[in-house]
Amino acid sequence: MNTLQSGLIFTVCLLLAACTTTTRSVNESPTDPATSQIPGQRDSARGSTGQRQSFDTLQQDDVDRLIIRGRTHSGQIVNWFGRPHSVTRSGEEVYWNYSHQFRNERRGEAGLKALNVLFNQSGLVVDYEFQNNTYAIE
């Protein structure tokens, strides 16, 4: 094995060692400090919709309207989507992961939707990704 390969393997091992994942029940309160409510945030956390979002009908436009990079706080995300299904930490960054599997016979659709949100140390959204894999059922 040459020096370049050894260095690459060492770097990958360091990156993997720095990442940790915590999975918890949806009803369990996350212990991550980014989930704590900021004083006075409760009223502003409802944003433009003022209500919990349903993953069954959630679309990319809805997510883009709600989440604003650098302005949306973790407390708002909790108000809209509930507690994350899992929390992943990589160095100082925290990732919240949501996934929702659904089947609606009346609407004739089923699918899997996933929302991943990256927060900075202050609990502000740095980035997010929404995946909508909805398909028709008969």
Coordinates of N, CA and C in Angstrom, one line a residue:
M1 N 0.8 -1.2 0.0 CA 0.0 0.0 0.0 C 0.9 1.2 0.0
N2 N 0.6 2.2 -0.9 CA 1.4 3.4 -0.9 C 1.0 4.4 0.1
T3 N 1.7 5.5 0.2 CA 1.5 6.5 1.2 C 0.1 7.2 0.9
L4 N -0.2 7.5 -0.3 CA -1.5 8.1 -0.7 C -2.7 7.3 -0.2
Q5 N -2.6 6.0 -0.5 CA -3.7 5.1 -0.1 C -3.8 5.0 1.5
S6 N -2.7 5.0 2.2 CA -2.7 5.0 3.6 C -3.3 6.2 4.2
G7 N -2.9 7.4 3.6 CA -3.5 8.7 4.0 C -4.9 8.8 3.8
L8 N -5.4 8.3 2.7 CA -6.8 8.3 2.4 C -7.6 7.4 3.3
I9 N -7.1 6.2 3.6 CA -7.8 5.3 4.6 C -7.8 6.0 5.9
F10 N -6.7 6.6 6.4 CA -6.7 7.2 7.7 C -7.7 8.4 7.7
T11 N -7.8 9.2 6.7 CA -8.7 10.3 6.7 C -10.2 9.8 6.7
V12 N -10.5 8.8 6.0 CA -11.9 8.2 6.0 C -12.2 7.7 7.4
C13 N -11.2 7.0 8.1 CA -11.4 6.5 9.4 C -11.7 7.6 10.4
L14 N -10.9 8.7 10.3 CA -11.1 9.9 11.2 C -12.5 10.5 11.0
L15 N -12.9 10.6 9.7 CA -14.3 11.1 9.4 C -15.4 10.3 10.0
L16 N -15.2 9.0 9.9 CA -16.2 8.0 10.4 C -16.2 8.1 12.0
A17 N -15.1 8.2 12.5 CA -15.0 8.3 14.0 C -15.6 9.5 14.6
A18 N -15.6 10.6 13.8 CA -16.2 11.9 14.2 C -17.7 11.9 14.2
C19 N -18.3 11.0 13.4 CA -19.7 11.0 13.2 C -20.4 10.1 14.2
T20 N -21.4 10.6 14.8 CA -22.2 9.7 15.7 C -23.7 9.9 15.4
T21 N -24.4 8.8 15.6 CA -25.9 8.9 15.3 C -26.6 8.5 16.5
T22 N -27.7 9.2 16.8 CA -28.5 8.9 18.0 C -29.9 8.7 17.4
T23 N -30.5 7.5 17.6 CA -31.8 7.2 17.2 C -32.7 7.1 18.4
R24 N -33.9 7.7 18.4 CA -34.7 7.7 19.6 C -36.2 7.6 19.1
S25 N -37.0 7.2 20.0 CA -38.4 7.2 19.8 C -38.9 8.5 19.4
V26 N -39.9 8.6 18.5 CA -40.5 9.9 18.1 C -41.0 10.6 19.3
N27 N -41.5 9.9 20.3 CA -42.1 10.6 21.5 C -41.0 11.0 22.5
E28 N -39.8 10.6 22.3 CA -38.8 10.9 23.3 C -38.2 12.3 23.0
S29 N -37.9 13.0 23.9 CA -37.4 14.4 23.8 C -35.9 14.3 23.4
P30 N -35.5 15.0 22.3 CA -34.1 14.9 22.0 C -33.2 15.6 23.1
T31 N -32.1 15.1 23.3 CA -31.2 15.7 24.3 C -30.3 16.8 23.7
D32 N -30.3 16.9 22.4 CA -29.5 17.8 21.7 C -29.8 19.3 22.1
P33 N -28.8 20.1 22.4 CA -29.1 21.5 22.8 C -29.8 22.3 21.8
A34 N -29.7 21.9 20.5 CA -30.4 22.7 19.5 C -31.9 22.6 19.6
T35 N -32.4 21.6 20.3 CA -33.9 21.5 20.4 C -34.5 22.3 21.5
S36 N -33.7 22.9 22.3 CA -34.3 23.7 23.4 C -34.9 25.0 22.8
Q37 N -36.0 25.4 23.5 CA -36.7 26.6 23.0 C -36.0 27.8 23.4
I38 N -36.0 28.8 22.5 CA -35.4 30.1 22.8 C -36.5 31.0 23.5
P39 N -36.2 31.7 24.5 CA -37.2 32.6 25.2 C -37.9 33.4 24.1
G40 N -39.2 33.5 24.2 CA -40.0 34.3 23.3 C -40.1 33.7 21.9
Q41 N -39.6 32.5 21.6 CA -39.7 31.9 20.3 C -41.0 31.3 20.0
R42 N -41.7 30.9 21.0 CA -43.0 30.1 20.8 C -43.9 30.8 19.8
D43 N -44.1 32.1 20.0 CA -45.1 32.8 19.1 C -44.6 32.8 17.7
S44 N -43.3 33.1 17.5 CA -42.7 33.2 16.1 C -42.5 31.9 15.5
A45 N -42.5 30.8 16.3 CA -42.1 29.5 15.7 C -43.2 28.9 14.8
R46 N -44.4 29.5 14.9 CA -45.5 29.0 14.1 C -45.4 29.4 12.6
G47 N -44.6 30.4 12.4 CA -44.3 30.9 11.0 C -45.6 31.3 10.3
S48 N -45.6 31.1 9.0 CA -46.7 31.6 8.2 C -47.9 30.7 8.3
T49 N -47.7 29.4 8.6 CA -48.8 28.5 8.6 C -49.4 28.4 10.0
G50 N -48.7 28.5 11.1 CA -49.2 28.4 12.4 C -49.7 27.1 12.8
Q51 N -49.3 26.0 12.1 CA -49.8 24.7 12.5 C -48.8 23.6 12.1
R52 N -49.0 22.4 12.7 CA -48.2 21.3 12.4 C -48.4 20.9 11.0
Q53 N -47.3 20.5 10.3 CA -47.4 20.1 8.9 C -47.6 18.6 8.8
S54 N -48.5 18.1 7.9 CA -48.7 16.7 7.6 C -47.8 16.2 6.6
F55 N -47.0 15.2 6.9 CA -46.1 14.6 5.9 C -46.8 14.0 4.7
D56 N -48.0 13.5 4.9 CA -48.8 12.9 3.8 C -49.0 13.8 2.7
T57 N -49.3 15.1 2.9 CA -49.5 16.1 1.9 C -48.4 17.1 1.6
L58 N -47.3 16.9 2.4 CA -46.2 17.9 2.3 C -45.5 17.8 0.9
Q59 N -45.3 19.0 0.3 CA -44.6 19.1 -1.0 C -43.4 20.0 -0.9
Q60 N -42.5 19.9 -1.9 CA -41.3 20.7 -1.9 C -41.6 22.2 -1.7
D61 N -42.6 22.7 -2.4 CA -43.0 24.1 -2.2 C -43.3 24.5 -0.8
D62 N -44.0 23.6 0.0 CA -44.3 23.8 1.4 C -43.0 23.9 2.2
V63 N -42.1 23.0 2.0 CA -40.8 23.0 2.7 C -40.0 24.3 2.4
D64 N -40.0 24.6 1.1 CA -39.2 25.8 0.7 C -39.8 27.1 1.3
R65 N -41.1 27.1 1.5 CA -41.8 28.3 2.0 C -41.6 28.4 3.6
L66 N -41.5 27.2 4.2 CA -41.3 27.2 5.7 C -39.9 27.4 6.1
I67 N -39.0 26.7 5.5 CA -37.6 26.7 6.0 C -36.8 27.7 5.2
I68 N -36.2 28.6 6.0 CA -35.3 29.7 5.4 C -33.9 29.5 6.0
R69 N -33.0 29.2 5.1 CA -31.6 29.0 5.6 C -31.1 30.3 6.3
G70 N -30.5 30.1 7.5 CA -30.0 31.2 8.3 C -31.0 31.9 9.1
R71 N -32.3 31.6 9.0 CA -33.3 32.3 9.8 C -34.2 31.3 10.5
T72 N -34.5 30.2 10.0 CA -35.3 29.2 10.7 C -34.6 28.5 11.8
H73 N -35.2 28.4 13.0 CA -34.5 27.9 14.1 C -35.1 26.5 14.4
S74 N -34.3 25.7 15.1 CA -34.7 24.3 15.5 C -36.1 24.2 16.2
G75 N -36.4 25.2 17.0 CA -37.7 25.3 17.7 C -38.9 25.3 16.7
Q76 N -38.7 26.1 15.6 CA -39.7 26.2 14.6 C -39.9 24.8 13.9
I77 N -38.8 24.2 13.6 CA -38.8 22.8 12.9 C -39.6 21.9 13.8
V78 N -39.3 21.9 15.1 CA -40.1 21.0 16.0 C -41.5 21.3 16.0
N79 N -41.9 22.6 16.0 CA -43.3 23.0 16.0 C -44.0 22.5 14.7
W80 N -43.3 22.5 13.6 CA -43.9 22.2 12.3 C -43.9 20.7 12.1
F81 N -42.8 20.0 12.4 CA -42.7 18.6 12.0 C -42.5 17.6 13.2
G82 N -42.5 18.1 14.4 CA -42.4 17.3 15.6 C -40.9 17.0 15.9
R83 N -40.7 16.1 16.8 CA -39.3 15.8 17.2 C -38.7 14.9 16.0
P84 N -37.4 15.1 15.8 CA -36.8 14.3 14.7 C -36.7 12.8 15.0
H85 N -36.8 12.0 14.0 CA -36.7 10.5 14.2 C -35.3 10.1 14.6
S86 N -34.3 10.8 14.1 CA -32.9 10.5 14.5 C -32.2 11.8 14.4
V87 N -31.1 11.9 15.2 CA -30.2 13.0 15.2 C -28.8 12.5 14.9
T88 N -28.1 13.1 14.0 CA -26.7 12.8 13.7 C -25.8 14.0 13.9
R89 N -24.7 13.7 14.6 CA -23.8 14.8 14.8 C -22.5 14.5 14.1
S90 N -22.0 15.5 13.4 CA -20.7 15.4 12.7 C -19.9 16.6 13.1
G91 N -19.0 16.5 14.0 CA -18.2 17.6 14.5 C -19.2 18.6 15.2
E92 N -19.2 19.8 14.8 CA -20.1 20.8 15.4 C -21.5 20.9 14.7
E93 N -21.6 20.2 13.6 CA -22.9 20.2 12.9 C -23.9 19.1 13.4
V94 N -25.1 19.5 13.4 CA -26.2 18.5 13.8 C -27.2 18.4 12.7
Y95 N -27.5 17.1 12.3 CA -28.4 16.8 11.3 C -29.7 16.2 12.0
W96 N -30.8 16.7 11.6 CA -32.1 16.0 12.0 C -32.7 15.3 10.9
N97 N -33.2 14.1 11.1 CA -33.7 13.3 10.0 C -35.1 12.9 10.3
Y98 N -36.0 13.1 9.4 CA -37.4 12.7 9.5 C -37.7 11.8 8.3
S99 N -38.5 10.8 8.5 CA -38.9 9.9 7.4 C -40.4 9.6 7.7
H100 N -41.2 9.5 6.6 CA -42.6 9.2 6.8 C -43.0 8.3 5.6
Q101 N -43.5 7.1 6.0 CA -44.1 6.2 5.0 C -45.6 6.3 5.1
F102 N -46.3 6.3 4.0 CA -47.7 6.5 4.1 C -48.4 5.7 2.9
R103 N -49.7 5.5 3.2 CA -50.5 4.8 2.2 C -51.9 5.4 2.3
N104 N -52.5 6.0 1.3 CA -53.8 6.6 1.4 C -54.7 6.1 0.3
E105 N -55.5 5.1 0.6 CA -56.4 4.4 -0.4 C -57.3 5.4 -1.0
R106 N -57.8 6.3 -0.2 CA -58.8 7.3 -0.7 C -58.2 8.2 -1.8
R107 N -57.0 8.7 -1.6 CA -56.3 9.5 -2.6 C -55.6 8.6 -3.7
G108 N -55.5 7.4 -3.4 CA -54.9 6.5 -4.4 C -53.4 6.7 -4.5
E109 N -52.7 6.9 -3.4 CA -51.3 7.1 -3.4 C -50.6 6.6 -2.2
A110 N -49.4 6.3 -2.3 CA -48.5 5.8 -1.2 C -47.1 6.4 -1.5
G111 N -46.3 6.2 -0.5 CA -44.9 6.6 -0.7 C -44.1 6.8 0.6
L112 N -42.9 7.4 0.4 CA -42.0 7.6 1.5 C -41.5 9.1 1.3
K113 N -41.5 9.9 2.3 CA -41.0 11.2 2.3 C -40.0 11.3 3.4
A114 N -38.9 12.1 3.1 CA -37.8 12.3 4.0 C -37.4 13.7 4.0
L115 N -37.1 14.2 5.2 CA -36.6 15.6 5.4 C -35.4 15.5 6.3
N116 N -34.3 16.1 5.8 CA -33.0 16.1 6.5 C -32.7 17.6 6.7
V117 N -32.4 18.0 7.9 CA -32.1 19.4 8.2 C -30.8 19.5 8.9
L118 N -29.9 20.4 8.4 CA -28.6 20.6 9.0 C -28.6 21.9 9.8
F119 N -28.2 21.9 11.1 CA -28.2 23.1 11.9 C -26.8 23.4 12.3
N120 N -26.6 24.7 12.5 CA -25.3 25.2 13.1 C -25.4 25.1 14.6
Q121 N -24.3 25.5 15.3 CA -24.3 25.5 16.8 C -25.3 26.3 17.4
S122 N -25.8 27.4 16.8 CA -26.8 28.2 17.3 C -28.2 27.7 17.1
G123 N -28.4 26.6 16.4 CA -29.7 26.0 16.1 C -30.4 26.6 14.9
L124 N -29.6 27.3 14.1 CA -30.2 27.9 12.9 C -30.0 26.9 11.7
V125 N -31.0 26.8 10.8 CA -30.8 25.9 9.7 C -29.7 26.4 8.7
V126 N -28.8 25.5 8.4 CA -27.8 25.8 7.5 C -28.2 25.3 6.1
D127 N -28.8 24.2 6.0 CA -29.2 23.6 4.8 C -30.3 22.5 5.1
Y128 N -31.0 22.1 4.1 CA -32.0 21.1 4.2 C -32.3 20.4 2.9
E129 N -32.8 19.2 2.9 CA -33.1 18.4 1.7 C -34.5 17.7 2.0
F130 N -35.4 17.8 1.0 CA -36.7 17.1 1.1 C -36.8 16.1 0.0
Q131 N -37.1 14.9 0.2 CA -37.3 13.9 -0.8 C -38.8 13.4 -0.8
N132 N -39.4 13.4 -1.9 CA -40.8 13.0 -2.0 C -40.9 11.9 -3.0
N133 N -41.1 10.7 -2.5 CA -41.2 9.5 -3.4 C -42.7 9.0 -3.3
T134 N -43.6 9.7 -3.9 CA -45.0 9.4 -3.9 C -45.4 8.7 -5.2
Y135 N -46.2 7.6 -5.1 CA -46.6 6.9 -6.3 C -48.0 6.5 -6.2
A136 N -48.7 6.3 -7.4 CA -50.1 6.0 -7.5 C -50.3 4.5 -7.1
I137 N -51.3 4.2 -6.4 CA -51.7 2.8 -6.1 C -53.1 2.5 -6.7
E138 N -53.3 1.3 -6.9 CA -54.6 0.9 -7.5 C -55.4 0.1 -6.6

